[in-house]
PDB file of C-alpha atoms in Angstrom:
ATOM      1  CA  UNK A  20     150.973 -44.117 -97.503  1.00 70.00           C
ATOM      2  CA  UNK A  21     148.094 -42.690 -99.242  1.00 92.00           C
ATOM      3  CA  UNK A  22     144.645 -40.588 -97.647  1.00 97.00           C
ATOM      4  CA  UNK A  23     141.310 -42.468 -97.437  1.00 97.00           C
ATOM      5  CA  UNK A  24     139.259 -41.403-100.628  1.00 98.00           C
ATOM      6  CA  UNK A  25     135.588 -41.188-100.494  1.00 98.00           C
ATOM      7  CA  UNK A  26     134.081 -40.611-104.170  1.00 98.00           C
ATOM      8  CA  UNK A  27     130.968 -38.592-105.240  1.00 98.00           C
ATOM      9  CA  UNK A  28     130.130 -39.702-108.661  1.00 97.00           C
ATOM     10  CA  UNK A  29     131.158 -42.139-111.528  1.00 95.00           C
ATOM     11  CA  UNK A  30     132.596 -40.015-114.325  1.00 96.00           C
ATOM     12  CA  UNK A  31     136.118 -40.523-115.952  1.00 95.00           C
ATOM     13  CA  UNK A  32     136.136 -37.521-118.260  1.00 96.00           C
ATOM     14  CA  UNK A  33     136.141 -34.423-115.848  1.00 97.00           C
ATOM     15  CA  UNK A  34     138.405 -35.285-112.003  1.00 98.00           C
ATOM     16  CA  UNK A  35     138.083 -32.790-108.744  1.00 98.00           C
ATOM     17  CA  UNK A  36     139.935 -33.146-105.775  1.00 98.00           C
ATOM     18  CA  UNK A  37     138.265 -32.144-102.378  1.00 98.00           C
ATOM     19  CA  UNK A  38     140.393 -31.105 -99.794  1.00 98.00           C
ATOM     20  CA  UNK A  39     138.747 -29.783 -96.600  1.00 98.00           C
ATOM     21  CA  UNK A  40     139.745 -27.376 -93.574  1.00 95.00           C
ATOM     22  CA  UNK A  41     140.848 -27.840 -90.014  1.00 90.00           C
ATOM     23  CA  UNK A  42     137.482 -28.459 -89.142  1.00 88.00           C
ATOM     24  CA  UNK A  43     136.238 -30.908 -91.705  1.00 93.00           C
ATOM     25  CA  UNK A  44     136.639 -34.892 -93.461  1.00 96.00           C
ATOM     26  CA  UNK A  45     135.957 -35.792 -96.381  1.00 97.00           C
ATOM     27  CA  UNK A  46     131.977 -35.326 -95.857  1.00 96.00           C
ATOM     28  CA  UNK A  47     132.724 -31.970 -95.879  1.00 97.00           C
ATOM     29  CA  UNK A  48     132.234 -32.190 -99.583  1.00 98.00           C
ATOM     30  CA  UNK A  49     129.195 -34.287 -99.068  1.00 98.00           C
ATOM     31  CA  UNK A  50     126.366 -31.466-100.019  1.00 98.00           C
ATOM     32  CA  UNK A  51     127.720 -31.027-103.543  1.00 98.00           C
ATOM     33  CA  UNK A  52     127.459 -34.742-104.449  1.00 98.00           C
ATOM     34  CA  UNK A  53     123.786 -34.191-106.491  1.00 97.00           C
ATOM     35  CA  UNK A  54     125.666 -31.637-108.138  1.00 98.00           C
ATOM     36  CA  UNK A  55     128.533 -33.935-109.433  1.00 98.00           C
ATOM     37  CA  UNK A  56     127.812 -33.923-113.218  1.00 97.00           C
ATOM     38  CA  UNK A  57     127.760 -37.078-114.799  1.00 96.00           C
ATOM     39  CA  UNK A  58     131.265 -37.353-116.731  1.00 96.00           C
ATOM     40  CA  UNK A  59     132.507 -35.985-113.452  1.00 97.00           C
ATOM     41  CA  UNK A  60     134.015 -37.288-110.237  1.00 98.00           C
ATOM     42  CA  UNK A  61     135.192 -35.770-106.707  1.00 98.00           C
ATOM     43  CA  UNK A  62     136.998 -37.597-105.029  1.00 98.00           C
ATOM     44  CA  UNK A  63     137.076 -35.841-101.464  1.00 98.00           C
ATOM     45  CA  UNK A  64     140.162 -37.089 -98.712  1.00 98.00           C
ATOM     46  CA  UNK A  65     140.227 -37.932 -95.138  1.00 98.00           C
ATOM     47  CA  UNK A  66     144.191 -35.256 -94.332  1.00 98.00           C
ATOM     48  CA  UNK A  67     146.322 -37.038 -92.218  1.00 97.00           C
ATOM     49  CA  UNK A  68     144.453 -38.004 -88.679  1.00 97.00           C
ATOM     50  CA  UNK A  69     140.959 -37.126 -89.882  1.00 96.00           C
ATOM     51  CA  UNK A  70     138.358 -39.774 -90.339  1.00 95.00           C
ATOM     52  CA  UNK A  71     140.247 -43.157 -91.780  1.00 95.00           C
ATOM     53  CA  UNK A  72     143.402 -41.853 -92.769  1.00 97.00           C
ATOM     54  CA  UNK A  73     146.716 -42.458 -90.711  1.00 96.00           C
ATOM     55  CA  UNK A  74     147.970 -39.365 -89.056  1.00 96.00           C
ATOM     56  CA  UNK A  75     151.507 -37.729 -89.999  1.00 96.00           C
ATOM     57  CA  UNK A  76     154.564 -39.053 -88.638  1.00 94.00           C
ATOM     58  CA  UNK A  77     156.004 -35.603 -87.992  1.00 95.00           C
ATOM     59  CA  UNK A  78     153.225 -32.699 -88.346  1.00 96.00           C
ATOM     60  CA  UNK A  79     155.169 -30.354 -91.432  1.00 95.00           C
ATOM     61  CA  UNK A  80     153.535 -29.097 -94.018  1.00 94.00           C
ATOM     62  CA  UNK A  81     156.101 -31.107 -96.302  1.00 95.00           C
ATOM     63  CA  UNK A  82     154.779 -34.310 -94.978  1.00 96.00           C
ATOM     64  CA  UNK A  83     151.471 -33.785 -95.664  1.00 97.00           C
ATOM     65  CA  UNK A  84     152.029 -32.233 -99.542  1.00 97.00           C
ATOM     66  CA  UNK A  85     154.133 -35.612 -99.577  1.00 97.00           C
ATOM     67  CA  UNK A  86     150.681 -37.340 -98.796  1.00 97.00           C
ATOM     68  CA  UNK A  87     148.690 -35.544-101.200  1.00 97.00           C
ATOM     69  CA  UNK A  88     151.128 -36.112-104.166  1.00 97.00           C
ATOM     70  CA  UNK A  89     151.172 -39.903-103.138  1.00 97.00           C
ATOM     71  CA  UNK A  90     147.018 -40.050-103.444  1.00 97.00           C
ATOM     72  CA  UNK A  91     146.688 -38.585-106.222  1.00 95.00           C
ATOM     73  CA  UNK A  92     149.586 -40.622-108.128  1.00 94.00           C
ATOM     74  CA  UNK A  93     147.392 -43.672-106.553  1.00 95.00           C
ATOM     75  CA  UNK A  94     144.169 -42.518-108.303  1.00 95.00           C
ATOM     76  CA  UNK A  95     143.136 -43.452-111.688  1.00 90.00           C
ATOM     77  CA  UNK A  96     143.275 -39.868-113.433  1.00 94.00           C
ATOM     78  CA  UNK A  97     145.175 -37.841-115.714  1.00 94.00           C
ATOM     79  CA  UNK A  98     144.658 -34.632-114.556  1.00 96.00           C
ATOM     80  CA  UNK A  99     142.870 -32.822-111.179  1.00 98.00           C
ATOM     81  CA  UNK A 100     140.702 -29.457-110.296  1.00 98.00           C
ATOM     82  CA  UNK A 101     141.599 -28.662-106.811  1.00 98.00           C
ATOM     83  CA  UNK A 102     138.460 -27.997-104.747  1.00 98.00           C
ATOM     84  CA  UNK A 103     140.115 -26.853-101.514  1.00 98.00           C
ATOM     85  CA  UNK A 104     138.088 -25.497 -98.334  1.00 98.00           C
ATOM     86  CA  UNK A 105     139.319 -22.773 -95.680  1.00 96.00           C
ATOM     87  CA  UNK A 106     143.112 -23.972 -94.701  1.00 95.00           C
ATOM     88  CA  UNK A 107     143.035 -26.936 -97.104  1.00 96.00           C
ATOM     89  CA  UNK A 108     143.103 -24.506-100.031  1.00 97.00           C
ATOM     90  CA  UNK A 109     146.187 -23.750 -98.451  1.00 96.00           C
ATOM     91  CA  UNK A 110     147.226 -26.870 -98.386  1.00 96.00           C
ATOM     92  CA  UNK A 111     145.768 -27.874-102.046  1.00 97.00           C
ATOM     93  CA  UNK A 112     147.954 -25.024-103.207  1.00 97.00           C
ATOM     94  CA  UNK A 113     151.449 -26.664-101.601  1.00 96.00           C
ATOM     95  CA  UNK A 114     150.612 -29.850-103.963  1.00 97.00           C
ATOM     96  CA  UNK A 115     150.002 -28.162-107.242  1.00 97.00           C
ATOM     97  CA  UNK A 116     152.951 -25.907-106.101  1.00 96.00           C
ATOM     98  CA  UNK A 117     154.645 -29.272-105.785  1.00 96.00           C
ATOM     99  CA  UNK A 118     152.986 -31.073-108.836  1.00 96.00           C
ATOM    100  CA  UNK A 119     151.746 -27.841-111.048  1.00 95.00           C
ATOM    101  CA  UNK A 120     151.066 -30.534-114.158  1.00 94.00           C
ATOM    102  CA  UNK A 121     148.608 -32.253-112.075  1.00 96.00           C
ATOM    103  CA  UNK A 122     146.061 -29.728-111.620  1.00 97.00           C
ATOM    104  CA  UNK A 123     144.436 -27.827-114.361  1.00 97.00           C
ATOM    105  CA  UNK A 124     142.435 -25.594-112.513  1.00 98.00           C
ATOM    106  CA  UNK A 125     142.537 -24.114-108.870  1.00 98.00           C
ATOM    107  CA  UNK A 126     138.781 -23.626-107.437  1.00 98.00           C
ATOM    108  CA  UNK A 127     139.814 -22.358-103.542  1.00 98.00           C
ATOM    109  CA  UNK A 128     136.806 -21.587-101.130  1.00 98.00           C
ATOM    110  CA  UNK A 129     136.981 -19.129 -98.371  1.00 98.00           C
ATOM    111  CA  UNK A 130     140.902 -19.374 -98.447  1.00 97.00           C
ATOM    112  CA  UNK A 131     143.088 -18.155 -95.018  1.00 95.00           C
ATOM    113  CA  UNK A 132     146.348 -16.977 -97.267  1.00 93.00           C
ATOM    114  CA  UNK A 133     147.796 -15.662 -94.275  1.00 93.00           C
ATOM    115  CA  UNK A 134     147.911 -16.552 -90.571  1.00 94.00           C
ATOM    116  CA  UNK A 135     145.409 -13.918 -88.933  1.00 94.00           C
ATOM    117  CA  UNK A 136     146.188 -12.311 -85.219  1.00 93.00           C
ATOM    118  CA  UNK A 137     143.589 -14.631 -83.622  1.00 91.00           C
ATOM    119  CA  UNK A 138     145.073 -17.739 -84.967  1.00 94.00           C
ATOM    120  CA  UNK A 139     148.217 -16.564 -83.673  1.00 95.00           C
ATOM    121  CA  UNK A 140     146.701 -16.773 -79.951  1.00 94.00           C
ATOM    122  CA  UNK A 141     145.810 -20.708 -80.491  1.00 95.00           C
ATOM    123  CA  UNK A 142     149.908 -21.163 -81.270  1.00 96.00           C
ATOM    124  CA  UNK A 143     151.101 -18.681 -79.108  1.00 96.00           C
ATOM    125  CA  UNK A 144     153.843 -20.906 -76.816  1.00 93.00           C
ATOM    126  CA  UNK A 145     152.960 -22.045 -73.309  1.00 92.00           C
ATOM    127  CA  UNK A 146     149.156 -21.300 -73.504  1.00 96.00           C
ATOM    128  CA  UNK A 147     147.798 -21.641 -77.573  1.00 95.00           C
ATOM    129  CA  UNK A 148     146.945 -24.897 -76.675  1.00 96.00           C
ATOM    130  CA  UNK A 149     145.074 -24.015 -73.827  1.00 95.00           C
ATOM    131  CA  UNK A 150     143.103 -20.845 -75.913  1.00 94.00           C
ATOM    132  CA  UNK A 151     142.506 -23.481 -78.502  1.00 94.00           C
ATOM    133  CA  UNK A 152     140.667 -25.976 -75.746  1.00 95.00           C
ATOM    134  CA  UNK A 153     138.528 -23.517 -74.346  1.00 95.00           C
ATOM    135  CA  UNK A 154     137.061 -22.020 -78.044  1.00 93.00           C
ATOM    136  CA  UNK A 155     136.774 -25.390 -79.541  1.00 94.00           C
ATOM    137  CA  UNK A 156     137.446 -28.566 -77.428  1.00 94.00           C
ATOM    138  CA  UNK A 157     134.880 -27.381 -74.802  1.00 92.00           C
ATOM    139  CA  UNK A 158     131.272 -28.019 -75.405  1.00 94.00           C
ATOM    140  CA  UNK A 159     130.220 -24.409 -73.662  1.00 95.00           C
ATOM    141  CA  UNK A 160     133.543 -22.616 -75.210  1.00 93.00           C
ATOM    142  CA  UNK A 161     132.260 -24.271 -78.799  1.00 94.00           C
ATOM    143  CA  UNK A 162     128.761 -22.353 -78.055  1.00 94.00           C
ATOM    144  CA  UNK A 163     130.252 -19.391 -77.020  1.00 91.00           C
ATOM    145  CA  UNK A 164     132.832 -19.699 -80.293  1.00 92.00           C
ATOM    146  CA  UNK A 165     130.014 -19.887 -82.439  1.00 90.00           C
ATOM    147  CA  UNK A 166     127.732 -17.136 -81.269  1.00 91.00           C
ATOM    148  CA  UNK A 167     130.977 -14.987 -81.241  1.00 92.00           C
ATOM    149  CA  UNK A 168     130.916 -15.768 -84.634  1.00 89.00           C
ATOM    150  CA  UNK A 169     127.123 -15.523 -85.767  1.00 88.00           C
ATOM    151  CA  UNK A 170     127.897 -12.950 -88.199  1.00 89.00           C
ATOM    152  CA  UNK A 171     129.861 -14.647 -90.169  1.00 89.00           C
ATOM    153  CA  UNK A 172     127.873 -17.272 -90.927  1.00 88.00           C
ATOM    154  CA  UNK A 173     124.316 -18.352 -91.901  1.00 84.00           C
ATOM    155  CA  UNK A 174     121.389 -18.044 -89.380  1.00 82.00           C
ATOM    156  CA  UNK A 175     121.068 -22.140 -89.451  1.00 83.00           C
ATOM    157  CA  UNK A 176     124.545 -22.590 -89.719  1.00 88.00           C
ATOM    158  CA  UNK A 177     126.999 -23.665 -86.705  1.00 85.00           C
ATOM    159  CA  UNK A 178     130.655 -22.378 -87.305  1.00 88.00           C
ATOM    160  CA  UNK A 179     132.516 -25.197 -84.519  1.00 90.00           C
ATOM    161  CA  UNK A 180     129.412 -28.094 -84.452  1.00 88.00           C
ATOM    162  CA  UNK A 181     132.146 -30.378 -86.689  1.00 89.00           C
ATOM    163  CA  UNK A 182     134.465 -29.771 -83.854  1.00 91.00           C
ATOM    164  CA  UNK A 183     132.724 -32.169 -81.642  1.00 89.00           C
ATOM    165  CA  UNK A 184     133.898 -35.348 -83.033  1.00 87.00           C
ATOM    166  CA  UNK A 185     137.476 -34.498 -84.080  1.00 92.00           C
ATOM    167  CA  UNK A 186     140.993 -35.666 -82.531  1.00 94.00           C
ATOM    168  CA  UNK A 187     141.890 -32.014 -80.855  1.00 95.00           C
ATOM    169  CA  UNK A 188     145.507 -32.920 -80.870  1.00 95.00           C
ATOM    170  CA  UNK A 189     145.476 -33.399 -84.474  1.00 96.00           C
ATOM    171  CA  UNK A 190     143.192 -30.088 -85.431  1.00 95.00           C
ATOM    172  CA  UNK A 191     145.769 -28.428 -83.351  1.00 96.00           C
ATOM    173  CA  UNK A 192     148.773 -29.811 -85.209  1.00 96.00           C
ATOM    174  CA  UNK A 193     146.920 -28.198 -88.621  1.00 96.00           C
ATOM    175  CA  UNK A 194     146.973 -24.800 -86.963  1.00 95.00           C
ATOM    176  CA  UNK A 195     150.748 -25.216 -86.497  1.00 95.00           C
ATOM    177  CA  UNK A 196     151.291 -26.252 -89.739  1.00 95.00           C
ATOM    178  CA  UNK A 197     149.744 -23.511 -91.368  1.00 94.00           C
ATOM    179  CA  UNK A 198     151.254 -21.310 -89.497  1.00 94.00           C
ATOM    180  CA  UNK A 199     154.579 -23.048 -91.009  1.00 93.00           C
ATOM    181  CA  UNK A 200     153.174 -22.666 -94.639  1.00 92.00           C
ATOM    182  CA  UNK A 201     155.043 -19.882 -96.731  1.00 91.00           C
ATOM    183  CA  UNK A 202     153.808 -16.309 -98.030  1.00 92.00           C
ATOM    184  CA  UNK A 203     151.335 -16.696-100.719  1.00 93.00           C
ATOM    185  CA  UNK A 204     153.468 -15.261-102.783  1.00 94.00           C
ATOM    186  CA  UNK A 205     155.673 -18.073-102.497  1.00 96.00           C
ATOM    187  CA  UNK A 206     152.989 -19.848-105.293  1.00 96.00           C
ATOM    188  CA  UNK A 207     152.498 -16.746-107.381  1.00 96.00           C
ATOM    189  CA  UNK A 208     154.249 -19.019-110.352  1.00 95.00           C
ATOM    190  CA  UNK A 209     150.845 -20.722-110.484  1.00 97.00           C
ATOM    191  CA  UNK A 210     149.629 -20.481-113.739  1.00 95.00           C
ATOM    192  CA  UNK A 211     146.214 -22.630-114.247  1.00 96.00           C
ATOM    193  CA  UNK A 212     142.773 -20.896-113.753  1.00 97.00           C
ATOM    194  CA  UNK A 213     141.773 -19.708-110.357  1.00 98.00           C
ATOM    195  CA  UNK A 214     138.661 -19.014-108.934  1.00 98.00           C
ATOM    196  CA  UNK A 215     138.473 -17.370-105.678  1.00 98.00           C
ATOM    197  CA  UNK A 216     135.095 -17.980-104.200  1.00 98.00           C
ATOM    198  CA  UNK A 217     134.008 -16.482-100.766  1.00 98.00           C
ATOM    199  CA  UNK A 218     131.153 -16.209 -98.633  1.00 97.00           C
ATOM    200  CA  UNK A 219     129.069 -12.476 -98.193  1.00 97.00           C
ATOM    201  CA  UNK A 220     129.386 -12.485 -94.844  1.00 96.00           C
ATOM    202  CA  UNK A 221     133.179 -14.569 -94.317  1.00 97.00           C
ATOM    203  CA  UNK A 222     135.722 -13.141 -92.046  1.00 96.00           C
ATOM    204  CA  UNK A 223     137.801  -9.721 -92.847  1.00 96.00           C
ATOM    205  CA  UNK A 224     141.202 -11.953 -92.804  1.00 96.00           C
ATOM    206  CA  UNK A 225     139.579 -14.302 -95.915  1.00 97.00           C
ATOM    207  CA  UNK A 226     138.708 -10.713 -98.028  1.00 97.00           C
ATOM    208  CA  UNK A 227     142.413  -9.638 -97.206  1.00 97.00           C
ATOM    209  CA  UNK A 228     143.199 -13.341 -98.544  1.00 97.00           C
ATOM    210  CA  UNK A 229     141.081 -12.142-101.744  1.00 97.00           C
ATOM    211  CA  UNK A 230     142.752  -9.252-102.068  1.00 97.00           C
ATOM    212  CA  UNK A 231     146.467 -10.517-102.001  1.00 97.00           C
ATOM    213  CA  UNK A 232     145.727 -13.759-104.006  1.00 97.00           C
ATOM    214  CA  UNK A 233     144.425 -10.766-106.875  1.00 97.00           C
ATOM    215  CA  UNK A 234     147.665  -9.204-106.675  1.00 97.00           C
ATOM    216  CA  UNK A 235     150.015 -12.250-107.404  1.00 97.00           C
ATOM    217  CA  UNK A 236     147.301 -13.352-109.747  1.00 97.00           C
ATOM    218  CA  UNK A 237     146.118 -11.074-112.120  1.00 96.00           C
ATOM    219  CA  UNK A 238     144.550 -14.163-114.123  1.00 97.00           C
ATOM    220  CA  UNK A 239     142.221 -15.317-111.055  1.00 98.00           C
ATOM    221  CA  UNK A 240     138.260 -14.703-110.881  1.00 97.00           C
ATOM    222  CA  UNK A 241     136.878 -13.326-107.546  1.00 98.00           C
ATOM    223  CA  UNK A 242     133.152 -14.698-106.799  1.00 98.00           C
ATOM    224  CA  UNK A 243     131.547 -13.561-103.941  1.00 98.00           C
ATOM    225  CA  UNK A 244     128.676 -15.757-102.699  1.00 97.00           C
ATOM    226  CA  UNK A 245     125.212 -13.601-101.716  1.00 96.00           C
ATOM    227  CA  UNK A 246     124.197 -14.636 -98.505  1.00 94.00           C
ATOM    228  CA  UNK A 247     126.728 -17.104 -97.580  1.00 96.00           C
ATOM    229  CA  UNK A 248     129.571 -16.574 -94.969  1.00 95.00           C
ATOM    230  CA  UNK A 249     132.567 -19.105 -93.785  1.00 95.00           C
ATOM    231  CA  UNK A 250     130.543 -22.083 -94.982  1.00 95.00           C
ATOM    232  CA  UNK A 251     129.963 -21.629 -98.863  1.00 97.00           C
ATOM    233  CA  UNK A 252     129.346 -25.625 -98.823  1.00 97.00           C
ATOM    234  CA  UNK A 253     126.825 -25.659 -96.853  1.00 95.00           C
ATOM    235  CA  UNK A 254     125.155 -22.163 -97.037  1.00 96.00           C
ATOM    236  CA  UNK A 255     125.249 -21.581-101.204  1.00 97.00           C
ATOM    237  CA  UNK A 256     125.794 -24.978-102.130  1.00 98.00           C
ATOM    238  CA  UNK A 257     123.986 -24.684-105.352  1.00 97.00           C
ATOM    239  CA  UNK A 258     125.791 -21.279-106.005  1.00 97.00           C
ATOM    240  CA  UNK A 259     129.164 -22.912-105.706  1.00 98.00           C
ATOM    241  CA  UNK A 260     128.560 -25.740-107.633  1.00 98.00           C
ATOM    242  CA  UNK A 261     127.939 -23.842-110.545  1.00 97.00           C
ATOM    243  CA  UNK A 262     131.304 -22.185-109.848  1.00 97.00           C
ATOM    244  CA  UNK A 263     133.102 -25.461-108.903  1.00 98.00           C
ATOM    245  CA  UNK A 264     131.595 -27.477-112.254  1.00 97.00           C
ATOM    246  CA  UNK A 265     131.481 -24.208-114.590  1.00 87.00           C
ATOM    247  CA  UNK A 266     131.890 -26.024-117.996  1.00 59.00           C
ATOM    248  CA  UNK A 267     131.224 -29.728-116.728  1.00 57.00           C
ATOM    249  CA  UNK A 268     127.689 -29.455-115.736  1.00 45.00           C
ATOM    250  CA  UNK A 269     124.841 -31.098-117.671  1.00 41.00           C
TER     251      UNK A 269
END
C-alpha cells in the first residue's frame, strides 16, 4: 500500500522526496513550493496515519521503510533527493539505507540521529504516554511546551501549534519507532552527497546529531541556518531552498 503524495511542481528532469517529522504532513513542505524550480518536482508524503495515508499495521520502523520503498517504486522517476525533516530524516535515511540506488543525494534538516534523554521520558513504560499527553495532546501543556521551548525557535514561530490536529496515538507510535531505529552509524555506508542543514538556534541534541553524522561522513556539508531554530521550513525558507535546489534552481 503506498503513502498519499501531494506534488509541488511539474518538472520531470530534477525529483525530491519530502518526508516530514512527528509533528508534520505533507504541507509541511508547503512553504518551499515557489521555490520548486521549474524542471523540478517534490513530491511531499502523508507517513503512515498522517493526513490521507493508511496507518501501519504493526508500528516498526521496517514497516514503514517497507512503505516508503513501495511509493517511490509507484512514482514516475528514475532517481530521488531525500528532503527529510526532524525524525523523518531518520526515517528517509532507513529507505536509501534500504534502496541506496534510489537516492542521489541526502538533503536532512534539523536531523534527531539519536534518541535524546527527554524523548526517553515520552517512552518511558507505564507513564511516557501520559508525559507525552500533557506536553502535546493538551491545549495548556502545548502552550506551556512551546514557551519552554521559545529559544529554540523563531519569535513568530510555534514549536507544538501542528500538534493540534494530529491522531496522538499515532505521533506517539513515531516516538517509539524511533526509538527502535539503529545507531547512525548503522548507515555510515551511505555514499551520495549529504547536506546537513540546521537551524541557529535548534536544540543541543540536533548539533550532537551534526556532529556524529560528520564523523561517519567525512563527505557531508554542514549548513547552519542564521536566525532559524527547529523550524528551518518555515523560519529560513528561502535560505534552505537554495540549499535543498543547489544546482536545480533557475
Amino acid at each position: 500500500m503506498t503513502l498519499h503524495v501531494h506534488r509541488f511542481g511539474t518538472g520531470e528532469q530534477h525529483h525530491y522526496l519530502g518526508i516530514h517529522g512527528w509533528g508534520g504532513g505533507w504541507r509541511t513542505f508547503e512553504p518551499l513550493a515557489p521555490f520548486v524550480p521549474e524542471d523540478a518536482t517534490l513530491w511531499s508524503v502523508d507517513l503512515p496515519g498522517y493526513g490521507s495515508s493508511a496507518p501501519l499495521r504493526e508500528w516498526r520502523w521496517e514497516q514503514l521503510t517497507d512503505r516508503i520503498v513501495e511509493t517511490l517504486e509507484a512514482i514516475d522517476a528514475p532517481r530521488f533527493q531525500l528532503v527529510g525533516n526532524c525524525s523523518g530524516a531518520a526515517f528517509g535515511l532507513a529507505a536509501a539505507l534500504r534502496r541506496p540506488d534510489q537516492f542521489e543525494r541526502l538533503v536532512l534538516i534539523d536531523l534527531f540521529a539519536y534518541f535524546p534523554w527527554y524523548f526517553e521520558l515520552l517512552v518511558a513504560p507505564a507513564v511516557g504516554r501520559m508525559f507525552y499527553a500533557t506536553a502535546f495532546q493538551n491545549p495548556v501543556g502545548r502552550w506551556i511546551t512551546d514557551r519552554g521551548l521559545a529559544d529554540h525557535r523563531a519569535e513568530d514561530s510555534d514549536l507544538t501549534a501542528s500538534f493540534e490536529a494530529l491522531d496522538h496515538d499515532v505521533v506517539h507510535q513515531y516516538l517509539r519507532m524511533l526509538h527502535q531505529l539503529p545507531a547512525v552509524a548503522t548507515f555510515a555506508g551511505l555514499q551520495q552527497p549529504i547536506v546537513l542543514v540546521y537551524g541557529e538556534h535548534t536544540f543541543g541534541a540536533v548539533r550532537e546529531s551534526v556532529r556524529r553524522c560528520s564523523r561517519i561522513w567525512p563527505h557531508a556539508r554542514a549548513v547552519e541556518l542564521a536566525g532559524a531554530g527547529h523550524l528551518p521550513i518555515q523560519e529560513a525558507t528561502s535560505t534552505l531552498a537554495a540549499q535543498i535546489f543547489a544546482g536545480t534552481m533557475q
